[in-house]
Amino acid sequence: MNVIEVNDLLKRYPQRTSKEMLTAVDKISFHVKEGEIFALLGPNGAGKTTTIKSICGLLVFDEGKIKIKDYDLKTERSKALKQISVVLEGSRNLYHRLTPIENIQYFVGIRGKKISKNEALDILDFLGIKEKANEVVYTLSRGMQQKTALAVCLAVDTDVLLLDEPTLGLDVISNVEFRRLLTNVKERGKSILLSTHDMALVEEIADRVAIINNGKIVVCEDKKKLMDVFSATGYKIKVRSEDTLERELDKIGITELTKESNVYDLTVDFKTSSELYEVIDFFKSRNVEIVSIEKQMVNFEKIFISYTNGSNS
Ligand SMILES: Nc1ncnc2c1ncn2[C@@H]1O[C@H](COP(=O)(O)OP(=O)(O)OP(=O)(O)O)[C@@H](O)[C@H]1O
C-alpha cells in the first residue's frame, strides 16, 4: 500500500527580479510505500522543501495531485493531514519557551488527542532525551531539539512522518545517533518521507530514493538496486608491462590511469561483465601481466554526482 502518492506536482514561485515565474517543482511523481524510508535527495534549491511543504499542506501547489493514505489533499484536506506529522527544516517546529514534555502535550492536544506525562516520558526515553524532559527547549542543543521535534511526531502517533533535512546542522555524533533513531522509528511501523542532501543518511537508512535536481526527478529507485548497478560498473585493474601501454589503453575506455615504473593502475567502467572479459583478453593477447582486478566500492556520492552532473549539494 502507498501511504503518499504525488502525481505531476507543479509549483511555481513569482520572482522579485523578473516577471517570469520560477518553476521550483516541475511535474514530479513518486510514491511512498507503507513501512519504508523514502528519501528525496537533491542539491540546494532542487525543490525538496517545496515538495515536503506541498504534501503537508503549507503550500498551495499549482498543478498535480497529492494523496495521503487514500485521502486527496485538495478535496479531503483535513482527513489527509491527520495522517501525517512533520518536522520542518530549521528550528520552528517547537515552542522554545516550553519544555519537551509541554511541547508534546501541547501538540498532541491540538490534534484532539491526550497523552499522559508517563507516555510522553517513555517517548523521550526512547529517543534518549528523558533527562531533558523538563528543561526549556531553547536551552537544548540543536540535536536535542531535533530529537524533541521527532518525539512530538511519535507522540502525535501518525503512521506517516515527513522530515525535511532531519540531520542538517547536527554534529557527527548526533548525526550517527539520529540515523539509528530513524531506523528504530521505522521499526515501530512508521513510514518516513525525508528530504536531504546528506548522502550518508540515504546510504545508511533509505529503502528507496528519488534524486531531484532542478525541480525534476532524475531517478527513483530501490536504493540497493541503484548501488548494485553502480558498483557493477567500476573496476580497478593493476597491470605490469615492460612496454608503453598508454596509447593501447585508449582503446578500452580507461577513466583514470596512474603509472609507477612499469605498473599501471587503471580505473575502468564496464556496462556489462563481457566488457571486463574483453579487457582481460586484450591484456593476455599483449602479454601484459594482470596483477589484480578489484570491483570498486560505490558510495552514494558517486551515484548522486552522476545523476546531477555535480550540482552543489
Ligand atoms: N517562497 C519562495 N519564493 C520564491 N522562490 C522560492 C521560494 N521558496 C523556494 N523558492 C525557490 O524554489 C527553488 C526550490 O527551493 P526549495 O527550498 O524547495 O529547494 P530545496 O531543495 O529544499 O533546497 P535546500 O536544500 O537549499 O533547502 C529554489 O530556486 C528557491 O530559490
mmCIF file of C-alpha atoms and ligand atoms in Angstrom:
data_model
loop_
_atom_site.group_PDB
_atom_site.id
_atom_site.type_symbol
_atom_site.label_atom_id
_atom_site.label_comp_id
_atom_site.label_asym_id
_atom_site.label_seq_id
_atom_site.Cartn_x
_atom_site.Cartn_y
_atom_site.Cartn_z
ATOM 1 C CA MET A 1 0.000 0.000 0.000
ATOM 2 C CA ASN A 2 1.148 3.518 -0.739
ATOM 3 C CA VAL A 3 0.897 5.999 2.120
ATOM 4 C CA ILE A 4 1.766 9.010 -0.048
ATOM 5 C CA GLU A 5 1.183 9.443 -3.767
ATOM 6 C CA VAL A 6 2.401 12.514 -5.581
ATOM 7 C CA ASN A 7 1.366 12.876 -9.214
ATOM 8 C CA ASP A 8 2.577 15.561 -11.619
ATOM 9 C CA LEU A 9 3.178 18.055 -8.827
ATOM 10 C CA LEU A 10 3.948 21.508 -10.183
ATOM 11 C CA LYS A 11 4.830 24.555 -8.110
ATOM 12 C CA ARG A 12 5.936 27.912 -9.464
ATOM 13 C CA TYR A 13 7.006 30.949 -7.438
ATOM 14 C CA PRO A 14 6.836 34.572 -8.541
ATOM 15 C CA GLN A 15 10.252 36.204 -8.670
ATOM 16 C CA ARG A 16 11.148 39.657 -7.411
ATOM 17 C CA THR A 17 13.699 40.389 -10.074
ATOM 18 C CA SER A 18 11.787 39.216 -13.125
ATOM 19 C CA LYS A 19 8.235 38.833 -14.332
ATOM 20 C CA GLU A 20 8.849 35.200 -15.134
ATOM 21 C CA MET A 21 7.768 32.555 -12.664
ATOM 22 C CA LEU A 22 10.364 30.190 -11.224
ATOM 23 C CA THR A 23 9.451 26.526 -11.560
ATOM 24 C CA ALA A 24 10.584 25.027 -8.251
ATOM 25 C CA VAL A 25 8.926 21.629 -8.731
ATOM 26 C CA ASP A 26 8.316 20.529 -12.290
ATOM 27 C CA LYS A 27 5.600 17.876 -12.576
ATOM 28 C CA ILE A 28 7.172 15.313 -10.298
ATOM 29 C CA SER A 29 5.580 11.995 -9.416
ATOM 30 C CA PHE A 30 6.571 9.470 -6.775
ATOM 31 C CA HIS A 31 5.029 7.382 -4.035
ATOM 32 C CA VAL A 32 5.986 6.286 -0.546
ATOM 33 C CA LYS A 33 5.154 2.718 0.412
ATOM 34 C CA GLU A 34 3.883 1.682 3.810
ATOM 35 C CA GLY A 35 6.709 0.941 6.265
ATOM 36 C CA GLU A 36 9.553 2.294 4.177
ATOM 37 C CA ILE A 37 12.011 5.153 4.458
ATOM 38 C CA PHE A 38 11.824 7.090 1.224
ATOM 39 C CA ALA A 39 14.472 9.749 0.639
ATOM 40 C CA LEU A 40 14.149 12.755 -1.599
ATOM 41 C CA LEU A 41 17.775 13.564 -2.273
ATOM 42 C CA GLY A 42 18.892 16.695 -4.062
ATOM 43 C CA PRO A 43 21.265 19.645 -4.093
ATOM 44 C CA ASN A 44 20.392 23.084 -2.697
ATOM 45 C CA GLY A 45 17.423 24.612 -4.465
ATOM 46 C CA ALA A 46 16.370 21.324 -6.091
ATOM 47 C CA GLY A 47 12.795 21.611 -4.833
ATOM 48 C CA LYS A 48 12.825 19.284 -1.816
ATOM 49 C CA THR A 49 11.327 21.673 0.749
ATOM 50 C CA THR A 50 8.729 22.856 -1.752
ATOM 51 C CA THR A 51 7.666 19.230 -2.238
ATOM 52 C CA ILE A 52 7.509 18.494 1.505
ATOM 53 C CA LYS A 53 5.584 21.722 2.205
ATOM 54 C CA SER A 54 3.133 20.913 -0.584
ATOM 55 C CA ILE A 55 2.468 17.480 0.912
ATOM 56 C CA CYS A 56 1.932 18.822 4.416
ATOM 57 C CA GLY A 57 -0.461 21.498 3.204
ATOM 58 C CA LEU A 58 1.738 24.519 3.929
ATOM 59 C CA LEU A 59 1.996 25.498 0.268
ATOM 60 C CA VAL A 60 -0.690 25.770 -2.345
ATOM 61 C CA PHE A 61 0.643 23.930 -5.385
ATOM 62 C CA ASP A 62 -0.297 24.895 -8.929
ATOM 63 C CA GLU A 63 -0.959 21.547 -10.548
ATOM 64 C CA GLY A 64 -0.972 17.865 -9.734
ATOM 65 C CA LYS A 65 -2.488 15.577 -7.194
ATOM 66 C CA ILE A 66 -1.350 14.500 -3.736
ATOM 67 C CA LYS A 67 -2.927 11.593 -1.896
ATOM 68 C CA ILE A 68 -2.118 10.702 1.691
ATOM 69 C CA LYS A 69 -3.372 7.259 2.670
ATOM 70 C CA ASP A 70 -6.109 7.435 0.030
ATOM 71 C CA TYR A 71 -7.273 10.920 1.015
ATOM 72 C CA ASP A 72 -6.917 13.579 -1.652
ATOM 73 C CA LEU A 73 -5.148 16.601 -0.187
ATOM 74 C CA LYS A 74 -7.300 19.068 -2.109
ATOM 75 C CA THR A 75 -10.728 17.547 -1.627
ATOM 76 C CA GLU A 76 -10.284 15.800 1.750
ATOM 77 C CA ARG A 77 -7.700 18.113 3.267
ATOM 78 C CA SER A 78 -8.292 17.648 6.980
ATOM 79 C CA LYS A 79 -8.560 13.851 6.774
ATOM 80 C CA ALA A 80 -5.394 13.759 4.651
ATOM 81 C CA LEU A 81 -3.421 15.984 7.021
ATOM 82 C CA LYS A 82 -4.484 13.961 10.074
ATOM 83 C CA GLN A 83 -2.446 11.062 8.687
ATOM 84 C CA ILE A 84 0.917 12.839 8.874
ATOM 85 C CA SER A 85 3.240 14.646 11.236
ATOM 86 C CA VAL A 86 6.089 16.824 10.094
ATOM 87 C CA VAL A 87 9.493 18.054 11.210
ATOM 88 C CA LEU A 88 10.392 21.037 9.066
ATOM 89 C CA GLU A 89 13.887 22.272 8.338
ATOM 90 C CA GLY A 90 15.276 24.629 10.991
ATOM 91 C CA SER A 91 14.118 25.412 14.480
ATOM 92 C CA ARG A 92 10.474 26.407 14.095
ATOM 93 C CA ASN A 93 8.995 23.049 14.994
ATOM 94 C CA LEU A 94 8.712 23.625 18.723
ATOM 95 C CA TYR A 95 7.752 26.270 21.274
ATOM 96 C CA HIS A 96 11.136 27.237 22.607
ATOM 97 C CA ARG A 97 9.836 28.560 25.924
ATOM 98 C CA LEU A 98 8.136 25.256 26.706
ATOM 99 C CA THR A 99 9.804 22.042 27.850
ATOM 100 C CA PRO A 100 9.837 18.848 25.710
ATOM 101 C CA ILE A 101 7.034 17.399 27.853
ATOM 102 C CA GLU A 102 4.960 20.557 27.463
ATOM 103 C CA ASN A 103 5.580 20.645 23.718
ATOM 104 C CA ILE A 104 4.477 17.033 23.395
ATOM 105 C CA GLN A 105 1.316 17.626 25.418
ATOM 106 C CA TYR A 106 0.537 20.824 23.509
ATOM 107 C CA PHE A 107 0.931 19.353 20.009
ATOM 108 C CA VAL A 108 -0.897 16.144 20.896
ATOM 109 C CA GLY A 109 -3.648 18.338 22.390
ATOM 110 C CA ILE A 110 -4.185 20.406 19.250
ATOM 111 C CA ARG A 111 -4.721 17.157 17.351
ATOM 112 C CA GLY A 112 -7.602 16.467 19.723
ATOM 113 C CA LYS A 113 -5.780 13.638 21.495
ATOM 114 C CA LYS A 114 -4.397 13.186 25.004
ATOM 115 C CA ILE A 115 -1.113 11.833 26.276
ATOM 116 C CA SER A 116 -0.102 11.212 29.884
ATOM 117 C CA LYS A 117 3.171 12.506 31.293
ATOM 118 C CA ASN A 118 4.454 8.956 31.621
ATOM 119 C CA GLU A 119 3.669 8.130 27.993
ATOM 120 C CA ALA A 120 5.464 11.309 26.913
ATOM 121 C CA LEU A 121 8.429 10.379 29.116
ATOM 122 C CA ASP A 122 8.560 6.929 27.501
ATOM 123 C CA ILE A 123 8.893 8.534 24.077
ATOM 124 C CA LEU A 124 11.626 10.898 25.282
ATOM 125 C CA ASP A 125 13.351 7.896 26.821
ATOM 126 C CA PHE A 126 13.139 6.009 23.502
ATOM 127 C CA LEU A 127 14.888 8.959 21.852
ATOM 128 C CA GLY A 128 17.481 9.230 24.647
ATOM 129 C CA ILE A 129 16.477 12.655 25.998
ATOM 130 C CA LYS A 130 14.392 11.742 29.020
ATOM 131 C CA GLU A 131 16.704 13.687 31.325
ATOM 132 C CA LYS A 132 15.890 16.874 29.354
ATOM 133 C CA ALA A 133 12.135 16.386 29.697
ATOM 134 C CA ASN A 134 11.691 19.399 31.946
ATOM 135 C CA GLU A 135 14.283 21.826 30.512
ATOM 136 C CA VAL A 136 13.006 24.646 28.319
ATOM 137 C CA VAL A 137 13.661 23.917 24.651
ATOM 138 C CA TYR A 138 15.792 26.996 23.947
ATOM 139 C CA THR A 139 18.420 25.712 26.391
ATOM 140 C CA LEU A 140 18.752 22.408 24.486
ATOM 141 C CA SER A 141 21.350 21.703 21.814
ATOM 142 C CA ARG A 142 20.352 21.536 18.134
ATOM 143 C CA GLY A 143 20.490 17.720 18.227
ATOM 144 C CA MET A 144 18.298 17.556 21.326
ATOM 145 C CA GLN A 145 15.807 19.979 19.788
ATOM 146 C CA GLN A 146 15.678 17.822 16.672
ATOM 147 C CA LYS A 147 15.039 14.737 18.817
ATOM 148 C CA THR A 148 12.309 16.643 20.678
ATOM 149 C CA ALA A 149 10.655 17.520 17.356
ATOM 150 C CA LEU A 150 10.795 13.836 16.422
ATOM 151 C CA ALA A 151 9.356 12.958 19.860
ATOM 152 C CA VAL A 152 6.385 15.218 19.113
ATOM 153 C CA CYS A 153 5.787 13.327 15.837
ATOM 154 C CA LEU A 154 5.880 9.998 17.679
ATOM 155 C CA ALA A 155 3.575 11.311 20.383
ATOM 156 C CA VAL A 156 1.065 12.569 17.840
ATOM 157 C CA ASP A 157 1.270 8.969 16.644
ATOM 158 C CA THR A 158 0.550 9.246 12.943
ATOM 159 C CA ASP A 159 1.629 6.383 10.698
ATOM 160 C CA VAL A 160 3.437 8.696 8.312
ATOM 161 C CA LEU A 161 6.280 11.089 9.159
ATOM 162 C CA LEU A 162 7.657 13.826 6.923
ATOM 163 C CA LEU A 163 11.121 15.065 7.809
ATOM 164 C CA ASP A 164 12.726 17.959 5.952
ATOM 165 C CA GLU A 165 16.533 17.829 6.221
ATOM 166 C CA PRO A 166 16.450 15.962 9.557
ATOM 167 C CA THR A 167 20.237 15.852 10.022
ATOM 168 C CA LEU A 168 21.045 19.390 8.908
ATOM 169 C CA GLY A 169 23.309 21.145 11.395
ATOM 170 C CA LEU A 170 23.899 18.066 13.550
ATOM 171 C CA ASP A 171 27.457 17.194 14.563
ATOM 172 C CA VAL A 172 28.946 13.843 13.531
ATOM 173 C CA ILE A 173 27.932 12.002 16.705
ATOM 174 C CA SER A 174 24.371 13.368 16.745
ATOM 175 C CA ASN A 175 24.101 12.620 13.055
ATOM 176 C CA VAL A 176 25.046 8.968 13.555
ATOM 177 C CA GLU A 177 22.699 8.747 16.542
ATOM 178 C CA PHE A 178 19.855 10.332 14.627
ATOM 179 C CA ARG A 179 20.246 7.878 11.755
ATOM 180 C CA ARG A 180 19.959 4.994 14.205
ATOM 181 C CA LEU A 181 16.881 6.576 15.781
ATOM 182 C CA LEU A 182 15.154 6.936 12.424
ATOM 183 C CA THR A 183 15.750 3.252 11.739
ATOM 184 C CA ASN A 184 14.245 2.450 15.153
ATOM 185 C CA VAL A 185 11.268 4.683 14.341
ATOM 186 C CA LYS A 186 10.732 2.769 11.101
ATOM 187 C CA GLU A 187 10.872 -0.477 13.077
ATOM 188 C CA ARG A 188 7.939 0.856 15.107
ATOM 189 C CA GLY A 189 5.930 0.540 11.895
ATOM 190 C CA LYS A 190 6.131 4.137 10.717
ATOM 191 C CA SER A 191 6.561 5.210 7.098
ATOM 192 C CA ILE A 192 9.023 8.055 6.604
ATOM 193 C CA LEU A 193 9.438 10.527 3.775
ATOM 194 C CA LEU A 194 12.573 12.568 4.279
ATOM 195 C CA SER A 195 14.299 15.194 2.231
ATOM 196 C CA THR A 196 18.028 15.597 2.464
ATOM 197 C CA HIS A 197 21.308 16.303 0.787
ATOM 198 C CA ASP A 198 23.063 14.084 3.333
ATOM 199 C CA MET A 199 24.281 11.158 1.239
ATOM 200 C CA ALA A 200 25.467 9.145 4.240
ATOM 201 C CA LEU A 201 21.935 9.303 5.616
ATOM 202 C CA VAL A 202 20.486 7.972 2.364
ATOM 203 C CA GLU A 203 23.158 5.322 2.018
ATOM 204 C CA GLU A 204 22.566 4.060 5.526
ATOM 205 C CA ILE A 205 18.837 4.191 6.147
ATOM 206 C CA ALA A 206 16.782 4.758 2.991
ATOM 207 C CA ASP A 207 14.876 1.918 1.347
ATOM 208 C CA ARG A 208 14.119 3.847 -1.828
ATOM 209 C CA VAL A 209 15.427 7.113 -3.133
ATOM 210 C CA ALA A 210 14.393 9.756 -5.628
ATOM 211 C CA ILE A 211 17.124 12.103 -6.778
ATOM 212 C CA ILE A 212 15.695 15.519 -7.545
ATOM 213 C CA ASN A 213 17.539 18.184 -9.498
ATOM 214 C CA ASN A 214 16.228 21.494 -10.825
ATOM 215 C CA GLY A 215 12.703 20.540 -9.806
ATOM 216 C CA LYS A 216 12.720 17.239 -11.709
ATOM 217 C CA ILE A 217 13.142 13.666 -10.500
ATOM 218 C CA VAL A 218 16.112 12.262 -12.392
ATOM 219 C CA VAL A 219 15.949 8.776 -10.895
ATOM 220 C CA CYS A 220 13.618 6.991 -8.490
ATOM 221 C CA GLU A 221 14.796 3.558 -7.477
ATOM 222 C CA ASP A 222 15.283 0.992 -4.765
ATOM 223 C CA LYS A 223 18.497 2.131 -3.055
ATOM 224 C CA LYS A 224 20.128 -1.311 -3.062
ATOM 225 C CA LYS A 225 19.412 -1.769 -6.773
ATOM 226 C CA LEU A 226 20.851 1.639 -7.528
ATOM 227 C CA MET A 227 24.004 0.843 -5.591
ATOM 228 C CA ASP A 228 24.313 -2.572 -7.258
ATOM 229 C CA VAL A 229 24.022 -1.063 -10.707
ATOM 230 C CA PHE A 230 26.754 1.406 -9.947
ATOM 231 C CA SER A 231 29.087 -0.964 -8.129
ATOM 232 C CA ALA A 232 28.819 -3.381 -11.061
ATOM 233 C CA THR A 233 30.375 -0.860 -13.398
ATOM 234 C CA GLY A 234 33.561 0.335 -11.685
ATOM 235 C CA TYR A 235 36.761 -1.748 -11.619
ATOM 236 C CA LYS A 236 40.326 -1.060 -10.533
ATOM 237 C CA ILE A 237 42.814 -3.038 -12.585
ATOM 238 C CA LYS A 238 46.546 -3.213 -11.892
ATOM 239 C CA VAL A 239 48.758 -4.447 -14.725
ATOM 240 C CA ARG A 240 52.525 -4.739 -15.259
ATOM 241 C CA SER A 241 54.150 -4.228 -18.625
ATOM 242 C CA GLU A 242 57.646 -3.515 -19.922
ATOM 243 C CA ASP A 243 56.080 -1.867 -22.984
ATOM 244 C CA THR A 244 54.438 1.573 -23.061
ATOM 245 C CA LEU A 245 50.711 0.942 -22.910
ATOM 246 C CA GLU A 246 49.137 4.421 -22.843
ATOM 247 C CA ARG A 247 48.107 4.502 -26.493
ATOM 248 C CA GLU A 248 46.762 0.973 -26.442
ATOM 249 C CA LEU A 249 44.764 1.681 -23.282
ATOM 250 C CA ASP A 250 42.816 4.415 -25.029
ATOM 251 C CA LYS A 251 41.009 1.637 -26.898
ATOM 252 C CA ILE A 252 39.450 0.138 -23.756
ATOM 253 C CA GLY A 253 37.860 3.214 -22.211
ATOM 254 C CA ILE A 254 40.044 3.858 -19.167
ATOM 255 C CA THR A 255 38.607 6.608 -16.947
ATOM 256 C CA GLU A 256 41.720 7.039 -14.761
ATOM 257 C CA LEU A 257 45.319 5.975 -15.191
ATOM 258 C CA THR A 258 48.370 6.274 -12.956
ATOM 259 C CA LYS A 259 51.759 4.706 -13.634
ATOM 260 C CA GLU A 260 54.679 3.942 -11.372
ATOM 261 C CA SER A 261 57.743 2.374 -13.053
ATOM 262 C CA ASN A 262 56.150 -0.404 -15.133
ATOM 263 C CA VAL A 263 52.955 -0.834 -13.083
ATOM 264 C CA TYR A 264 49.733 0.758 -14.319
ATOM 265 C CA ASP A 265 46.759 1.465 -12.027
ATOM 266 C CA LEU A 266 43.651 1.697 -14.154
ATOM 267 C CA THR A 267 40.058 2.611 -13.394
ATOM 268 C CA VAL A 268 37.541 1.299 -15.901
ATOM 269 C CA ASP A 269 33.745 1.489 -16.108
ATOM 270 C CA PHE A 270 32.125 -1.550 -17.675
ATOM 271 C CA LYS A 271 28.492 -1.628 -18.722
ATOM 272 C CA THR A 272 28.417 -5.433 -18.891
ATOM 273 C CA SER A 273 30.648 -8.171 -17.491
ATOM 274 C CA SER A 274 31.547 -9.272 -21.039
ATOM 275 C CA GLU A 275 33.389 -5.946 -21.411
ATOM 276 C CA LEU A 276 35.553 -6.973 -18.475
ATOM 277 C CA TYR A 277 36.398 -10.287 -20.174
ATOM 278 C CA GLU A 278 37.264 -8.440 -23.378
ATOM 279 C CA VAL A 279 39.753 -6.307 -21.460
ATOM 280 C CA ILE A 280 41.288 -9.405 -19.860
ATOM 281 C CA ASP A 281 41.678 -10.927 -23.357
ATOM 282 C CA PHE A 282 43.156 -7.663 -24.579
ATOM 283 C CA PHE A 283 45.904 -7.814 -21.932
ATOM 284 C CA LYS A 284 46.529 -11.550 -22.474
ATOM 285 C CA SER A 285 46.991 -11.054 -26.203
ATOM 286 C CA ARG A 286 49.695 -8.471 -25.484
ATOM 287 C CA ASN A 287 51.424 -10.498 -22.780
ATOM 288 C CA VAL A 288 50.587 -7.897 -20.169
ATOM 289 C CA GLU A 289 50.639 -9.289 -16.632
ATOM 290 C CA ILE A 290 47.387 -8.660 -14.724
ATOM 291 C CA VAL A 291 48.424 -8.040 -11.095
ATOM 292 C CA SER A 292 44.933 -7.535 -9.651
ATOM 293 C CA ILE A 293 41.314 -6.781 -10.545
ATOM 294 C CA GLU A 294 39.087 -5.229 -7.918
ATOM 295 C CA LYS A 295 35.470 -4.228 -8.068
ATOM 296 C CA GLN A 296 35.222 -0.651 -6.853
ATOM 297 C CA MET A 297 33.148 0.072 -3.771
ATOM 298 C CA VAL A 298 30.469 2.544 -4.654
ATOM 299 C CA ASN A 299 29.307 5.299 -2.381
ATOM 300 C CA PHE A 300 26.215 7.338 -2.823
ATOM 301 C CA GLU A 301 28.204 10.418 -3.690
ATOM 302 C CA LYS A 302 29.252 8.871 -6.985
ATOM 303 C CA ILE A 303 25.670 7.958 -7.832
ATOM 304 C CA PHE A 304 24.420 11.407 -6.887
ATOM 305 C CA ILE A 305 27.052 13.218 -8.934
ATOM 306 C CA SER A 306 26.424 11.093 -11.978
ATOM 307 C CA TYR A 307 22.715 11.962 -11.929
ATOM 308 C CA THR A 308 23.056 15.640 -11.072
ATOM 309 C CA ASN A 309 26.198 16.392 -13.086
ATOM 310 C CA GLY A 310 27.888 17.545 -9.915
ATOM 311 C CA SER A 311 25.404 20.243 -8.822
ATOM 312 C CA ASN A 312 26.444 21.630 -5.457
ATOM 313 C CA SER A 313 24.860 19.912 -2.527
HETATM 314 N N1 LIG B 1 8.910 31.490 -1.228
HETATM 315 C C1 LIG B 1 9.643 31.427 -2.328
HETATM 316 N N2 LIG B 1 9.621 32.412 -3.250
HETATM 317 C C2 LIG B 1 10.341 32.350 -4.381
HETATM 318 N N3 LIG B 1 11.178 31.328 -4.691
HETATM 319 C C3 LIG B 1 11.258 30.312 -3.802
HETATM 320 C C4 LIG B 1 10.523 30.310 -2.577
HETATM 321 N N4 LIG B 1 10.826 29.172 -1.895
HETATM 322 C C5 LIG B 1 11.712 28.494 -2.652
HETATM 323 N N5 LIG B 1 11.978 29.177 -3.795
HETATM 324 C C6 LIG B 1 12.889 28.753 -4.871
HETATM 325 O O1 LIG B 1 12.439 27.487 -5.338
HETATM 326 C C7 LIG B 1 13.543 26.631 -5.632
HETATM 327 C C8 LIG B 1 13.419 25.358 -4.824
HETATM 328 O O2 LIG B 1 13.578 25.697 -3.447
HETATM 329 P P1 LIG B 1 13.450 24.618 -2.274
HETATM 330 O O3 LIG B 1 13.579 25.348 -0.985
HETATM 331 O O4 LIG B 1 12.223 23.812 -2.496
HETATM 332 O O5 LIG B 1 14.738 23.725 -2.554
HETATM 333 P P2 LIG B 1 15.476 22.672 -1.609
HETATM 334 O O6 LIG B 1 15.786 21.509 -2.478
HETATM 335 O O7 LIG B 1 14.673 22.410 -0.391
HETATM 336 O O8 LIG B 1 16.808 23.451 -1.253
HETATM 337 P P3 LIG B 1 17.712 23.428 0.101
HETATM 338 O O9 LIG B 1 18.414 22.104 0.120
HETATM 339 O O10 LIG B 1 18.653 24.554 -0.145
HETATM 340 O O11 LIG B 1 16.784 23.652 1.259
HETATM 341 C C9 LIG B 1 14.797 27.441 -5.333
HETATM 342 O O12 LIG B 1 15.256 28.005 -6.544
HETATM 343 C C10 LIG B 1 14.299 28.516 -4.389
HETATM 344 O O13 LIG B 1 15.074 29.701 -4.506
#
